[in-house]
Short mmCIF file of C-alpha atoms in Angstrom, two decimals:
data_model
loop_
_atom_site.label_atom_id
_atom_site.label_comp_id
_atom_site.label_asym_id
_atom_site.label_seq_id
_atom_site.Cartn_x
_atom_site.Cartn_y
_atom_site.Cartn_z
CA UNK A 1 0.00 0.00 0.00
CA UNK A 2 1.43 3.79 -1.11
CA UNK A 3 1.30 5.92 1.65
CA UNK A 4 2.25 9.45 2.10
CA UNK A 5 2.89 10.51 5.73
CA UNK A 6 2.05 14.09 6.94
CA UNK A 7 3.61 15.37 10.11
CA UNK A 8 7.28 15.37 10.98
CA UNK A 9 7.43 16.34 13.83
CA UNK A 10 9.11 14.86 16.76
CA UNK A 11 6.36 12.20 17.04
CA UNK A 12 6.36 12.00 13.18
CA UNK A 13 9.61 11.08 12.89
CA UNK A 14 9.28 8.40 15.50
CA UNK A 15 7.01 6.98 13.15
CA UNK A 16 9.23 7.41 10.18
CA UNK A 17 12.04 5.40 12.38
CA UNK A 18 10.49 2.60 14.59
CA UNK A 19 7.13 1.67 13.55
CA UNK A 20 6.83 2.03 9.23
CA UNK A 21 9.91 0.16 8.46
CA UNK A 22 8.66 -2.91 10.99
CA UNK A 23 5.26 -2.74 8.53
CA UNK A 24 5.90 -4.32 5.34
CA UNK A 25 2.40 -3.89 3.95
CA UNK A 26 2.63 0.22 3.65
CA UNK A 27 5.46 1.79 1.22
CA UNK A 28 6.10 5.53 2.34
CA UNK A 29 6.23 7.35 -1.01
CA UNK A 30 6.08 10.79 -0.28
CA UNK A 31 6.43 12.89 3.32
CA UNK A 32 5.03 16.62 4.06
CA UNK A 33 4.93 19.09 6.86
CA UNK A 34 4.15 22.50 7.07
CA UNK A 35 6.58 23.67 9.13
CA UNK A 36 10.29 24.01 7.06
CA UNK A 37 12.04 22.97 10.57
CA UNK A 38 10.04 19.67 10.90
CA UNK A 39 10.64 19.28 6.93
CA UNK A 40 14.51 19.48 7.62
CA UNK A 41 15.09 17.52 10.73
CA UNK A 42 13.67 14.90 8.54
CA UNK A 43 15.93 15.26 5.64
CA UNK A 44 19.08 15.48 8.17
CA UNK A 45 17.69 12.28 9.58
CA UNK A 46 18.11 10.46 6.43
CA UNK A 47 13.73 9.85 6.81
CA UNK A 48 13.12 11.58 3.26
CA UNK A 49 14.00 13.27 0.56
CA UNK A 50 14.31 16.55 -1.13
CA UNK A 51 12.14 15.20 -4.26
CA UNK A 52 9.79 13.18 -2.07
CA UNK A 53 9.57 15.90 0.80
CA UNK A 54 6.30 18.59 0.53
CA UNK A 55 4.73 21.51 2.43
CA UNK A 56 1.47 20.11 1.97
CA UNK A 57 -0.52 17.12 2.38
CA UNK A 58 -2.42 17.99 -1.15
CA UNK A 59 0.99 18.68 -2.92
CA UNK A 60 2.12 15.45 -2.01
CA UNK A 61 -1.04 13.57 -2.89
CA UNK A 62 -1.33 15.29 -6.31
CA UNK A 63 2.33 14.09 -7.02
CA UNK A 64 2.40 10.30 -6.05
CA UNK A 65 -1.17 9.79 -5.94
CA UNK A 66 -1.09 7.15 -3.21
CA UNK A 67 -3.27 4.66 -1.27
CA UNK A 68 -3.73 6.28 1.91
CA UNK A 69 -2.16 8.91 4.47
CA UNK A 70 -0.89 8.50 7.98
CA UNK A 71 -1.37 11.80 9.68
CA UNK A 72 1.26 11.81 12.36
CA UNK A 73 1.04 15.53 12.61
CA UNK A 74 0.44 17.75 16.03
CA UNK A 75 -3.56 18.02 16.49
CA UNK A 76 -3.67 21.21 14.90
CA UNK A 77 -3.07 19.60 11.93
CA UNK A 78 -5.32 15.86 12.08
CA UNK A 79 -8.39 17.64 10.67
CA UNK A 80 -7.27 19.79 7.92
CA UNK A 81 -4.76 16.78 6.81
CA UNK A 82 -7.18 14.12 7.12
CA UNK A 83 -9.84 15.92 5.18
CA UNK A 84 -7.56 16.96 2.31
CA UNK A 85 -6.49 13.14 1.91
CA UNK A 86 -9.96 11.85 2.07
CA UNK A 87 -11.26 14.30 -0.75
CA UNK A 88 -8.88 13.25 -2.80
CA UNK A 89 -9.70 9.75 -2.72
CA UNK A 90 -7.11 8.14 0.22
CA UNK A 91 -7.72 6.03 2.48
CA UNK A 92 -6.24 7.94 6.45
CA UNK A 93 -5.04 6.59 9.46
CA UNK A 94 -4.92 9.70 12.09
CA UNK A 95 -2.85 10.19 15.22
CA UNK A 96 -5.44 10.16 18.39
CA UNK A 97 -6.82 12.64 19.38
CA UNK A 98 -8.12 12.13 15.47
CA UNK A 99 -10.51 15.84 16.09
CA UNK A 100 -9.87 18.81 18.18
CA UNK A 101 -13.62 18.36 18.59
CA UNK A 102 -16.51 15.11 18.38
CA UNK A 103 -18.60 17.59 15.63
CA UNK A 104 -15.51 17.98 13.63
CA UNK A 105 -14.78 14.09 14.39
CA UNK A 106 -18.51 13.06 13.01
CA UNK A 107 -18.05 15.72 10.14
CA UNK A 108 -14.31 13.51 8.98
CA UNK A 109 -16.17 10.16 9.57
CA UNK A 110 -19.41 11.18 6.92
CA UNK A 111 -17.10 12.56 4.82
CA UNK A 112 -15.08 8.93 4.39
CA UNK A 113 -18.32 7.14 4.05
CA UNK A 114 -19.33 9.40 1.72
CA UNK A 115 -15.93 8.85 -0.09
CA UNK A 116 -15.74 5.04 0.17
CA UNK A 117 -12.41 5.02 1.97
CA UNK A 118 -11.19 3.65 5.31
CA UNK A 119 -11.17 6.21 8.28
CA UNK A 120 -9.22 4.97 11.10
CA UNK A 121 -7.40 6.10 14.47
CA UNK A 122 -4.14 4.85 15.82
CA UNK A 123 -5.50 3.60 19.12
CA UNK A 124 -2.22 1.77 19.98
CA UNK A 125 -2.66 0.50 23.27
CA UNK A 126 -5.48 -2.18 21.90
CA UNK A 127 -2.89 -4.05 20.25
CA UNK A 128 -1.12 -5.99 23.37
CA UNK A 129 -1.78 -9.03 24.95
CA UNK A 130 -3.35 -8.14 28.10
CA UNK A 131 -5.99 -5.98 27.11
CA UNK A 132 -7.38 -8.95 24.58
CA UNK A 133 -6.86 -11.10 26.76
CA UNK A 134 -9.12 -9.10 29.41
CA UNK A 135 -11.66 -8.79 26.76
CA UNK A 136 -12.32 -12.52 26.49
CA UNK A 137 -12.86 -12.79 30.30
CA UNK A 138 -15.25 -9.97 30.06
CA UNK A 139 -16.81 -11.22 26.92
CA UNK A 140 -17.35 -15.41 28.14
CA UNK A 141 -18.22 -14.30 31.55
CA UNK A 142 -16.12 -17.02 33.01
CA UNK A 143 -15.58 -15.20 36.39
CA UNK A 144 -19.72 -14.55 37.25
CA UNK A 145 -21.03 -10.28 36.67
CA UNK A 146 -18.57 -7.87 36.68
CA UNK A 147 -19.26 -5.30 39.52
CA UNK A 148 -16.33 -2.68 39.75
CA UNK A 149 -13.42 -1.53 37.90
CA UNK A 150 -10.67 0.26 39.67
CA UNK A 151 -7.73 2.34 37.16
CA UNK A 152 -4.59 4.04 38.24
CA UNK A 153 -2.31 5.83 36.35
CA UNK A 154 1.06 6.91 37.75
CA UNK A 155 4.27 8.29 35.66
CA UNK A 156 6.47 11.20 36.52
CA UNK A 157 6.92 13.41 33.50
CA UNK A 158 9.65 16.27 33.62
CA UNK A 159 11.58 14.44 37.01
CA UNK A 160 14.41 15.01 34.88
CA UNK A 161 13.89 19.12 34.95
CA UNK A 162 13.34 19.01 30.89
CA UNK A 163 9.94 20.26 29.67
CA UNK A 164 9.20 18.60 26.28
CA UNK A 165 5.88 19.61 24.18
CA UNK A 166 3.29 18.04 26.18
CA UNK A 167 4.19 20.05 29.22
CA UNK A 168 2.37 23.14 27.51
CA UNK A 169 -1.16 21.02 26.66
CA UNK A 170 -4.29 22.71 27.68
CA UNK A 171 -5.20 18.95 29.18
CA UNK A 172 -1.83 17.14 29.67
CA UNK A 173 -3.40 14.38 31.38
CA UNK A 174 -7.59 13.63 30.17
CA UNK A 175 -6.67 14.13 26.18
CA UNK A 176 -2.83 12.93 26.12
CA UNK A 177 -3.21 10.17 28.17
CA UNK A 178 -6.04 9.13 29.87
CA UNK A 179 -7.92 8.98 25.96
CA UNK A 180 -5.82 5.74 25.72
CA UNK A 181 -7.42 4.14 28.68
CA UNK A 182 -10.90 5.68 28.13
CA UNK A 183 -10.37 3.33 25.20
CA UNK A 184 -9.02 0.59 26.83
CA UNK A 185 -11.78 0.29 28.68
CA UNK A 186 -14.37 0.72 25.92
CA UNK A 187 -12.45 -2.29 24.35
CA UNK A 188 -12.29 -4.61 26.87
CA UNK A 189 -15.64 -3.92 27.79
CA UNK A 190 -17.27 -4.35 24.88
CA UNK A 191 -19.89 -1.22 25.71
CA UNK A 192 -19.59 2.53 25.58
CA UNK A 193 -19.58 5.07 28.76
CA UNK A 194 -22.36 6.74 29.03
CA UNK A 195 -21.19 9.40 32.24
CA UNK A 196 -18.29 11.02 33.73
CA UNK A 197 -17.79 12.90 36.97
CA UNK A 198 -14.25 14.04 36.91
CA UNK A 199 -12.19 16.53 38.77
CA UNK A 200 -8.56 17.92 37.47
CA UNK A 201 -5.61 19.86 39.25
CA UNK A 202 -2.07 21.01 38.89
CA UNK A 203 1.06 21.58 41.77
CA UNK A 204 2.21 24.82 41.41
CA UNK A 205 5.33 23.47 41.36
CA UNK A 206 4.50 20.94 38.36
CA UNK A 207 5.85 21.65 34.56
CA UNK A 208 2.99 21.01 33.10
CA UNK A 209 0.76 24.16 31.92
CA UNK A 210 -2.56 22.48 32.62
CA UNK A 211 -4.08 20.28 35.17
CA UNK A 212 -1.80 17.00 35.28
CA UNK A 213 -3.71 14.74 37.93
CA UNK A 214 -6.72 13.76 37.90
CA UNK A 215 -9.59 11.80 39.19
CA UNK A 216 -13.08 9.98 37.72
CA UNK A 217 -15.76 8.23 37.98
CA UNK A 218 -16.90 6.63 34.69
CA UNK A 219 -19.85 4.89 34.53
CA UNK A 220 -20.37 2.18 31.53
CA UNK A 221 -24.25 1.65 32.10
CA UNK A 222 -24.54 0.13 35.42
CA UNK A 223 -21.02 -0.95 35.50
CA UNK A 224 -18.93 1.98 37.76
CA UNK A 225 -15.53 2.72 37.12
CA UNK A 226 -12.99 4.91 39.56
CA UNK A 227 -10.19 6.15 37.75
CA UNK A 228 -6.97 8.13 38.66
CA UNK A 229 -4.32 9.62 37.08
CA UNK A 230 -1.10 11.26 37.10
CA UNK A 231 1.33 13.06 35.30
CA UNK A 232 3.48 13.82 38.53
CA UNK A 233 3.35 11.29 40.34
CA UNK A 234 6.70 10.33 43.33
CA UNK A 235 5.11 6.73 43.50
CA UNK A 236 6.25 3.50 42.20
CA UNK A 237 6.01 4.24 38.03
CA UNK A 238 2.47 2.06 36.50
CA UNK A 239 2.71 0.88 32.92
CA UNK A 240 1.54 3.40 30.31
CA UNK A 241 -1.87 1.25 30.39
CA UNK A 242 -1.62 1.93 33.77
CA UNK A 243 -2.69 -0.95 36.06
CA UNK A 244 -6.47 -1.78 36.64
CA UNK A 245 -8.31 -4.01 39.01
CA UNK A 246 -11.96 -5.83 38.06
CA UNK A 247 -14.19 -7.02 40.52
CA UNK A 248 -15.77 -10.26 39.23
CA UNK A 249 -18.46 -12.11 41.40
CA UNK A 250 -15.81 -15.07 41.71
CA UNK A 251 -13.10 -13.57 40.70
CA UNK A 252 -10.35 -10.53 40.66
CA UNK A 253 -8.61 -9.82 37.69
CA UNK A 254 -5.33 -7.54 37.90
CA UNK A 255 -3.51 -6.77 34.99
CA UNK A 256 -1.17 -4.26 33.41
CA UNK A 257 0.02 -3.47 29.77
CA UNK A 258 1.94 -1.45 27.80
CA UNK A 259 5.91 -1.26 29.38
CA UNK A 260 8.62 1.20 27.42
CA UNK A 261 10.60 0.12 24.35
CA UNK A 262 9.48 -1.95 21.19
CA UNK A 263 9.25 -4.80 23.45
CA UNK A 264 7.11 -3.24 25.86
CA UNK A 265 4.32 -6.04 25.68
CA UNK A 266 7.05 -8.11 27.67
CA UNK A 267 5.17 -6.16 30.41
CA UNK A 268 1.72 -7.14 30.21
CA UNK A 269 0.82 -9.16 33.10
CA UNK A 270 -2.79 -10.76 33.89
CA UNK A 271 -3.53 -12.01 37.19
CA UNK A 272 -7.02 -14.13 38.43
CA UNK A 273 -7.18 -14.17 42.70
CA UNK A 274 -10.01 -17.07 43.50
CA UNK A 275 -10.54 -18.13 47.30
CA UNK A 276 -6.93 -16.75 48.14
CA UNK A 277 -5.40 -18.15 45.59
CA UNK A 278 -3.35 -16.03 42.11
CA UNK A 279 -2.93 -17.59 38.97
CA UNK A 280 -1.36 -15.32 36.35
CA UNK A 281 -2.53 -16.44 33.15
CA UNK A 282 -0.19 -17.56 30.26
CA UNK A 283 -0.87 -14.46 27.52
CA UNK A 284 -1.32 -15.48 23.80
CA UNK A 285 1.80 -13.74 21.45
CA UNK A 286 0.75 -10.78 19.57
CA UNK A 287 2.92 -10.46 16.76
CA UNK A 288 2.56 -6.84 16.25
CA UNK A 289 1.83 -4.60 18.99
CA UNK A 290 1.48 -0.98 19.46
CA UNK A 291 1.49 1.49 16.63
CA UNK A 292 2.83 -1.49 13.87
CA UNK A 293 -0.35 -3.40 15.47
CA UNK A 294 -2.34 -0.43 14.52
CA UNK A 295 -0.76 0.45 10.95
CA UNK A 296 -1.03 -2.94 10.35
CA UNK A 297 -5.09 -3.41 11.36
CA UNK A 298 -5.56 -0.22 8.93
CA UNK A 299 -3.37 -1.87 6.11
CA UNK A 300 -5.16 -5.13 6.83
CA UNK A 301 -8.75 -4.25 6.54
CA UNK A 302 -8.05 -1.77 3.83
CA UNK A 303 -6.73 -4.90 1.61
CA UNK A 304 -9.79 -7.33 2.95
CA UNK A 305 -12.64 -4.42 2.45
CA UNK A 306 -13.66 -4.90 5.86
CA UNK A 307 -13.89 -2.01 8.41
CA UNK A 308 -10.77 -1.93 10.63
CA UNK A 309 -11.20 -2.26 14.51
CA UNK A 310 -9.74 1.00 15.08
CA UNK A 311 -12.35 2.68 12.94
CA UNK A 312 -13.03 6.72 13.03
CA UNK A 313 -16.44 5.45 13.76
CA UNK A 314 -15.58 3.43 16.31
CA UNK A 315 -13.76 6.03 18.02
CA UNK A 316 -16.82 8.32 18.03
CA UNK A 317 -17.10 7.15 21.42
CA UNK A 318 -13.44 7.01 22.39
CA UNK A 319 -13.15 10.57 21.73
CA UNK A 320 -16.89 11.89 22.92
CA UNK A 321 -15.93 9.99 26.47
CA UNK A 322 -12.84 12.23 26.81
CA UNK A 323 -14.16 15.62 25.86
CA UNK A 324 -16.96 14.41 28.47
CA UNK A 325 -14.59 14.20 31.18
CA UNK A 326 -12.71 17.47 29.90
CA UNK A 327 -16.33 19.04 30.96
CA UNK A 328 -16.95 17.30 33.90
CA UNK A 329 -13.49 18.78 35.16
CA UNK A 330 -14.56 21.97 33.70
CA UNK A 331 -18.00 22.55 35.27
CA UNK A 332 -17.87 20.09 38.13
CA UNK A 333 -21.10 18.30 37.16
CA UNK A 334 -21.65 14.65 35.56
CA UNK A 335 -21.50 14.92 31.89
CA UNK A 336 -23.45 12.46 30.11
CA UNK A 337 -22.55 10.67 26.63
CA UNK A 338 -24.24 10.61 23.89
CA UNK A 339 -24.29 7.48 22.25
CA UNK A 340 -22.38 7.89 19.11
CA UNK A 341 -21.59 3.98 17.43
#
């Protein structure tokens, strides 16, 4: 599959080094960023080149006329990129958050159904053993009625006394991070939330511009969920999946997902506590994980016609459940979702 990638940044090039060259199925023919420094850092990188390197995502469209394009630009960008490949006929997998907004979101996914092409959203942290493993249990109800979830969320970003990009987010924490887990737990669920109470802060001695910690209470229909997170956290470091707790009638399942590195599902751990006694479950291999497990869902359904897992529609919900809690914090009241799948 051609591909033209749009967005080198930082992230973007990240892409350009560890995660396209580990998918066979995609061929990168063509690169574009609007900002000249981005454009150059990836030339000096050796990521692209002068005759395959554009300002634009429509000038490099018009001049290779590929399959799809991988929008690995900053969020400013995922709408105006997205929408520019998709009228032109390509297929887009998007960077999460995929819309600065869930009208602009519903606006990109009627505009690909209206096109015939594949809209989907790099939701990364699907793709690792744990999580589908979790979904199972949830899904054959081996364990009796779920009855509680519990999430936490600890990292400690800027210990080292460097501020990188993220620091200056309006919402560091609800649509940086905790969208990943809001997704998670749509996934292994198998339902949408439908309500979020949710409260946000900041130390004043923090590097983050916005609030960085955070607590919620998600509710999934009757199912309750109490969620926390943190950006700034001196405790003992969680997985990026963080680690979650699910109260079973006969059963409590702990797991984890998600370490650092290209081999971070060497972290994912599942563990069942019966009557006093832990198993921890054997996990099935995923052969791609991450973002390859993602580029490689969207290559994947593209080339069997189906609609990929990680679908812009899909995400609908993903991405309503997180501008929910963004509200919640705002306004201090419960903030119901609409359904949106």
């Amino acid at each position: 599959m051609r591909v033209v990638q749009v967005g080198l940044g930082g992230f973007g090039r990240n892409w350009a080094r560890e995660v396209v060259p580990r998918v066979p199925e995609v061929e990168v023919v063509a690169t574009a960023d609007v900002f000249e420094g981005s454009r150059a850092a990836a030339l000096a990188e050796g990521l692209t080149t002068e005759d395959r390197c554009f300002a634009t995502t429509e000038e490099a469209v018009a001049a290779t006329r590929p399959d799809a394009v991988l929008v690995t630009a900053s969020l400013v960008g995922h709408v105006p990129a997205t929408r520019a490949a998709l009228e032109a006929g390509c297929h887009v997998l998007v960077e999460k958050p995929f819309a600065p907004s869930v009208a602009e979101a519903e606006e990109l996914v009627a505009l690909a159904e209206r096109q015939g092409r594949v809209l989907a959203v790099s939701q990364n942290y699907r793709f690792f053993p744990a999580p589908q493993t979790v979904r199972e249990i949830v899904a054959d109800g081996r364990y009796g009625p779920l009855h509680g979830i519990t999430i936490d969320f600890r990292q400690f970003s800027g210990a080292n006394g460097v501020a990188t990009p993220h620091h200056a987010l309006d919402e560091p924490l609800l649509v940086d991070m905790s969208i990943h887990h809001l997704d998670l737990l749509r996934t292994v669920l198998g339902r949408d939330i439908t309500a979020i109470s949710c409260r946000t802060w900041d130390p004043e001695w923090s590097m983050f511009s916005g609030p960085s910690e955070g607590v919620a209470l998600i509710e999934s229909g009757d199912l309750v969920t109490s969620y926390r997170g943190s950006w700034v956290s001196s405790g003992e470091r969680t997985t990026w999946a963080g680690e979650w707790r699910m109260d079973f009638a006969q059963a409590e399942v702990w797991w984890t997902s998600r370490g650092d590195g290209p081999e971070g599902w060497r972290r994912d751990e599942v563990r069942v506590r019966r009557l006093g006694e832990v198993e921890t479950l054997t996990l099935p291999r995923v052969e791609r994980t991450d973002r390859t497990g993602s580029l490689t869902e969207f290559a994947t359904a593209i080339a069997e016609g189906r609609e990929p897992h990680i679908s812009g529609r899909d995400n609908l919900g993903t991405l309503a459940a997180t501008y929910a809690a963004v509200e919640a914090a705002r306004t201090g009241e419960t903030v119901r979702v609409a359904a949106r799948t």
